[in-house]
PDB file of C-alpha atoms in Angstrom:
ATOM      1  CA  MET N   1     161.192 -64.274 127.794  1.00  0.00           C
ATOM      2  CA  ARG N   2     157.542 -63.590 127.015  1.00  0.00           C
ATOM      3  CA  GLN N   3     156.544 -62.465 123.517  1.00  0.00           C
ATOM      4  CA  VAL N   4     153.995 -59.669 123.366  1.00  0.00           C
ATOM      5  CA  THR N   5     152.463 -57.868 120.411  1.00  0.00           C
ATOM      6  CA  ALA N   6     151.767 -54.210 119.746  1.00  0.00           C
ATOM      7  CA  ALA N   7     149.526 -52.655 117.096  1.00  0.00           C
ATOM      8  CA  VAL N   8     150.242 -49.402 115.305  1.00  0.00           C
ATOM      9  CA  ILE N   9     146.776 -48.376 114.141  1.00  0.00           C
ATOM     10  CA  GLU N  10     146.765 -45.305 111.896  1.00  0.00           C
ATOM     11  CA  LYS N  11     143.810 -43.138 110.895  1.00  0.00           C
ATOM     12  CA  ASP N  12     143.898 -39.741 109.189  1.00  0.00           C
ATOM     13  CA  GLY N  13     147.640 -39.388 109.827  1.00  0.00           C
ATOM     14  CA  LYS N  14     147.312 -40.130 113.550  1.00  0.00           C
ATOM     15  CA  ILE N  15     148.247 -43.202 115.600  1.00  0.00           C
ATOM     16  CA  LEU N  16     146.204 -44.824 118.358  1.00  0.00           C
ATOM     17  CA  ILE N  17     147.864 -44.986 121.768  1.00  0.00           C
ATOM     18  CA  ALA N  18     146.370 -46.288 125.005  1.00  0.00           C
ATOM     19  CA  GLN N  19     147.016 -45.489 128.660  1.00  0.00           C
ATOM     20  CA  ARG N  20     147.329 -48.481 130.984  1.00  0.00           C
ATOM     21  CA  LYS N  21     144.670 -48.566 133.690  1.00  0.00           C
ATOM     22  CA  ARG N  22     145.108 -48.000 137.405  1.00  0.00           C
ATOM     23  CA  GLY N  23     146.108 -51.140 139.276  1.00  0.00           C
ATOM     24  CA  ASP N  24     148.165 -52.438 136.338  1.00  0.00           C
ATOM     25  CA  ALA N  25     151.899 -53.122 136.762  1.00  0.00           C
ATOM     26  CA  LEU N  26     152.656 -50.154 134.476  1.00  0.00           C
ATOM     27  CA  ALA N  27     149.643 -47.999 135.417  1.00  0.00           C
ATOM     28  CA  GLY N  28     149.498 -44.583 133.776  1.00  0.00           C
ATOM     29  CA  LYS N  29     152.056 -45.408 131.077  1.00  0.00           C
ATOM     30  CA  TRP N  30     151.125 -45.145 127.411  1.00  0.00           C
ATOM     31  CA  GLU N  31     151.494 -48.020 124.962  1.00  0.00           C
ATOM     32  CA  PHE N  32     150.632 -49.317 121.548  1.00  0.00           C
ATOM     33  CA  PRO N  33     147.821 -51.770 122.337  1.00  0.00           C
ATOM     34  CA  GLY N  34     148.329 -55.508 122.116  1.00  0.00           C
ATOM     35  CA  GLY N  35     149.141 -58.311 124.498  1.00  0.00           C
ATOM     36  CA  LYS N  36     150.769 -61.614 125.334  1.00  0.00           C
ATOM     37  CA  LEU N  37     150.956 -64.410 122.796  1.00  0.00           C
ATOM     38  CA  GLU N  38     149.194 -67.604 123.843  1.00  0.00           C
ATOM     39  CA  PRO N  39     150.818 -70.999 123.097  1.00  0.00           C
ATOM     40  CA  GLY N  40     150.478 -71.895 119.406  1.00  0.00           C
ATOM     41  CA  GLU N  41     149.175 -68.435 118.469  1.00  0.00           C
ATOM     42  CA  THR N  42     150.709 -66.312 115.703  1.00  0.00           C
ATOM     43  CA  PRO N  43     151.514 -62.660 116.477  1.00  0.00           C
ATOM     44  CA  GLU N  44     148.859 -61.591 113.962  1.00  0.00           C
ATOM     45  CA  ALA N  45     146.170 -63.778 115.572  1.00  0.00           C
ATOM     46  CA  CYS N  46     147.219 -62.501 118.993  1.00  0.00           C
ATOM     47  CA  LEU N  47     146.807 -58.884 117.919  1.00  0.00           C
ATOM     48  CA  ARG N  48     143.366 -59.482 116.400  1.00  0.00           C
ATOM     49  CA  ARG N  49     142.252 -61.252 119.602  1.00  0.00           C
ATOM     50  CA  GLU N  50     143.733 -58.663 121.948  1.00  0.00           C
ATOM     51  CA  LEU N  51     142.258 -55.688 120.059  1.00  0.00           C
ATOM     52  CA  ARG N  52     138.848 -57.377 120.106  1.00  0.00           C
ATOM     53  CA  GLU N  53     139.151 -58.048 123.860  1.00  0.00           C
ATOM     54  CA  GLU N  54     140.609 -54.643 124.805  1.00  0.00           C
ATOM     55  CA  PHE N  55     138.491 -52.397 122.559  1.00  0.00           C
ATOM     56  CA  GLY N  56     135.709 -54.462 120.955  1.00  0.00           C
ATOM     57  CA  VAL N  57     136.991 -53.756 117.438  1.00  0.00           C
ATOM     58  CA  ASP N  58     137.872 -55.922 114.466  1.00  0.00           C
ATOM     59  CA  THR N  59     141.183 -55.272 112.738  1.00  0.00           C
ATOM     60  CA  LYS N  60     143.282 -56.386 109.821  1.00  0.00           C
ATOM     61  CA  ILE N  61     146.909 -56.945 110.793  1.00  0.00           C
ATOM     62  CA  GLY N  62     149.471 -55.700 108.310  1.00  0.00           C
ATOM     63  CA  ALA N  63     153.245 -55.524 107.991  1.00  0.00           C
ATOM     64  CA  PHE N  64     155.723 -56.254 110.754  1.00  0.00           C
ATOM     65  CA  ILE N  65     157.393 -53.022 111.903  1.00  0.00           C
ATOM     66  CA  CYS N  66     160.069 -53.971 114.432  1.00  0.00           C
ATOM     67  CA  SER N  67     160.855 -55.929 117.572  1.00  0.00           C
ATOM     68  CA  GLY N  68     162.640 -55.096 120.771  1.00  0.00           C
ATOM     69  CA  LYS N  69     163.552 -56.771 124.034  1.00  0.00           C
ATOM     70  CA  PHE N  70     163.129 -55.248 127.455  1.00  0.00           C
ATOM     71  CA  GLU N  71     163.477 -56.607 130.969  1.00  0.00           C
ATOM     72  CA  TYR N  72     160.835 -55.224 133.284  1.00  0.00           C
ATOM     73  CA  LYS N  73     161.216 -56.093 136.971  1.00  0.00           C
ATOM     74  CA  HIS N  74     158.116 -58.289 136.756  1.00  0.00           C
ATOM     75  CA  LEU N  75     158.688 -59.841 133.308  1.00  0.00           C
ATOM     76  CA  PRO N  76     161.287 -59.908 130.492  1.00  0.00           C
ATOM     77  CA  ILE N  77     159.549 -59.408 127.136  1.00  0.00           C
ATOM     78  CA  GLU N  78     160.116 -59.293 123.409  1.00  0.00           C
ATOM     79  CA  LEU N  79     157.769 -56.770 121.819  1.00  0.00           C
ATOM     80  CA  LEU N  80     156.645 -57.477 118.224  1.00  0.00           C
ATOM     81  CA  ALA N  81     155.078 -54.420 116.566  1.00  0.00           C
ATOM     82  CA  TYR N  82     152.796 -54.624 113.515  1.00  0.00           C
ATOM     83  CA  ARG N  83     150.775 -52.172 111.484  1.00  0.00           C
ATOM     84  CA  ALA N  84     147.034 -52.691 111.894  1.00  0.00           C
ATOM     85  CA  GLU N  85     143.901 -51.362 110.243  1.00  0.00           C
ATOM     86  CA  HIS N  86     140.634 -50.735 112.079  1.00  0.00           C
ATOM     87  CA  VAL N  87     137.957 -52.621 110.126  1.00  0.00           C
ATOM     88  CA  SER N  88     134.810 -52.317 112.276  1.00  0.00           C
ATOM     89  CA  GLY N  89     133.432 -51.652 115.736  1.00  0.00           C
ATOM     90  CA  GLU N  90     133.412 -48.669 118.073  1.00  0.00           C
ATOM     91  CA  PHE N  91     136.375 -48.378 120.442  1.00  0.00           C
ATOM     92  CA  ARG N  92     135.423 -49.230 124.046  1.00  0.00           C
ATOM     93  CA  LEU N  93     137.807 -48.999 126.998  1.00  0.00           C
ATOM     94  CA  ASN N  94     137.826 -52.506 128.492  1.00  0.00           C
ATOM     95  CA  ASP N  95     141.494 -52.589 129.627  1.00  0.00           C
ATOM     96  CA  HIS N  96     142.721 -48.979 129.498  1.00  0.00           C
ATOM     97  CA  ASP N  97     141.910 -45.664 131.178  1.00  0.00           C
ATOM     98  CA  ARG N  98     142.215 -43.590 127.979  1.00  0.00           C
ATOM     99  CA  ILE N  99     142.986 -43.750 124.286  1.00  0.00           C
ATOM    100  CA  GLU N 100     144.152 -40.925 122.056  1.00  0.00           C
ATOM    101  CA  TRP N 101     144.840 -40.440 118.357  1.00  0.00           C
ATOM    102  CA  VAL N 102     148.217 -38.701 118.137  1.00  0.00           C
ATOM    103  CA  ALA N 103     150.330 -37.359 115.269  1.00  0.00           C
ATOM    104  CA  PRO N 104     153.708 -39.151 115.067  1.00  0.00           C
ATOM    105  CA  ALA N 105     155.563 -35.910 115.909  1.00  0.00           C
ATOM    106  CA  GLU N 106     153.599 -35.654 119.195  1.00  0.00           C
ATOM    107  CA  LEU N 107     154.471 -39.152 120.472  1.00  0.00           C
ATOM    108  CA  SER N 108     157.493 -37.883 122.434  1.00  0.00           C
ATOM    109  CA  GLY N 109     155.121 -35.898 124.678  1.00  0.00           C
ATOM    110  CA  TYR N 110     153.703 -39.084 126.228  1.00  0.00           C
ATOM    111  CA  ASP N 111     155.184 -41.270 128.966  1.00  0.00           C
ATOM    112  CA  PHE N 112     155.451 -44.614 127.131  1.00  0.00           C
ATOM    113  CA  CYS N 113     156.280 -48.020 128.561  1.00  0.00           C
ATOM    114  CA  SER N 114     160.000 -48.692 128.038  1.00  0.00           C
ATOM    115  CA  ALA N 115     159.375 -51.589 125.639  1.00  0.00           C
ATOM    116  CA  ASP N 116     157.358 -49.280 123.349  1.00  0.00           C
ATOM    117  CA  LEU N 117     160.080 -46.631 123.012  1.00  0.00           C
ATOM    118  CA  PRO N 118     161.831 -48.217 119.993  1.00  0.00           C
ATOM    119  CA  VAL N 119     158.488 -48.139 118.151  1.00  0.00           C
ATOM    120  CA  VAL N 120     157.989 -44.493 119.148  1.00  0.00           C
ATOM    121  CA  ARG N 121     161.456 -43.579 117.825  1.00  0.00           C
ATOM    122  CA  LEU N 122     160.871 -45.453 114.576  1.00  0.00           C
ATOM    123  CA  LEU N 123     157.490 -43.783 113.957  1.00  0.00           C
ATOM    124  CA  MET N 124     158.871 -40.322 114.753  1.00  0.00           C
ATOM    125  CA  SER N 125     161.747 -40.766 112.305  1.00  0.00           C
ATOM    126  CA  ALA N 126     159.541 -41.958 109.428  1.00  0.00           C
TER     127      ALA N 126
END
């Protein structure tokens, strides 16, 4: 089972979500950005690296939110979600087709990857 991270970045009461690019295994689905842990890497270090690679931004990783397991056809994963704070840099789309800042109550209107749904439910109930 592969561990992957997800960042919940909040700004002005809204949360950043990203749409996976065309050609990706889950193209068109929305997610909380993050990525696969490398050997010997902490989840926090992974998130900082992935957010730098995917968007060109620096972040401060905060509290652990939740985890969940999901078996995609192509890969079984354990998703580790953390709060994150945008520190510097302008968001660029290096790995996604779109990003949006969404109020928690609006998250249910987006077609999320299955592994991200527990995070969506948690954020909507908060």
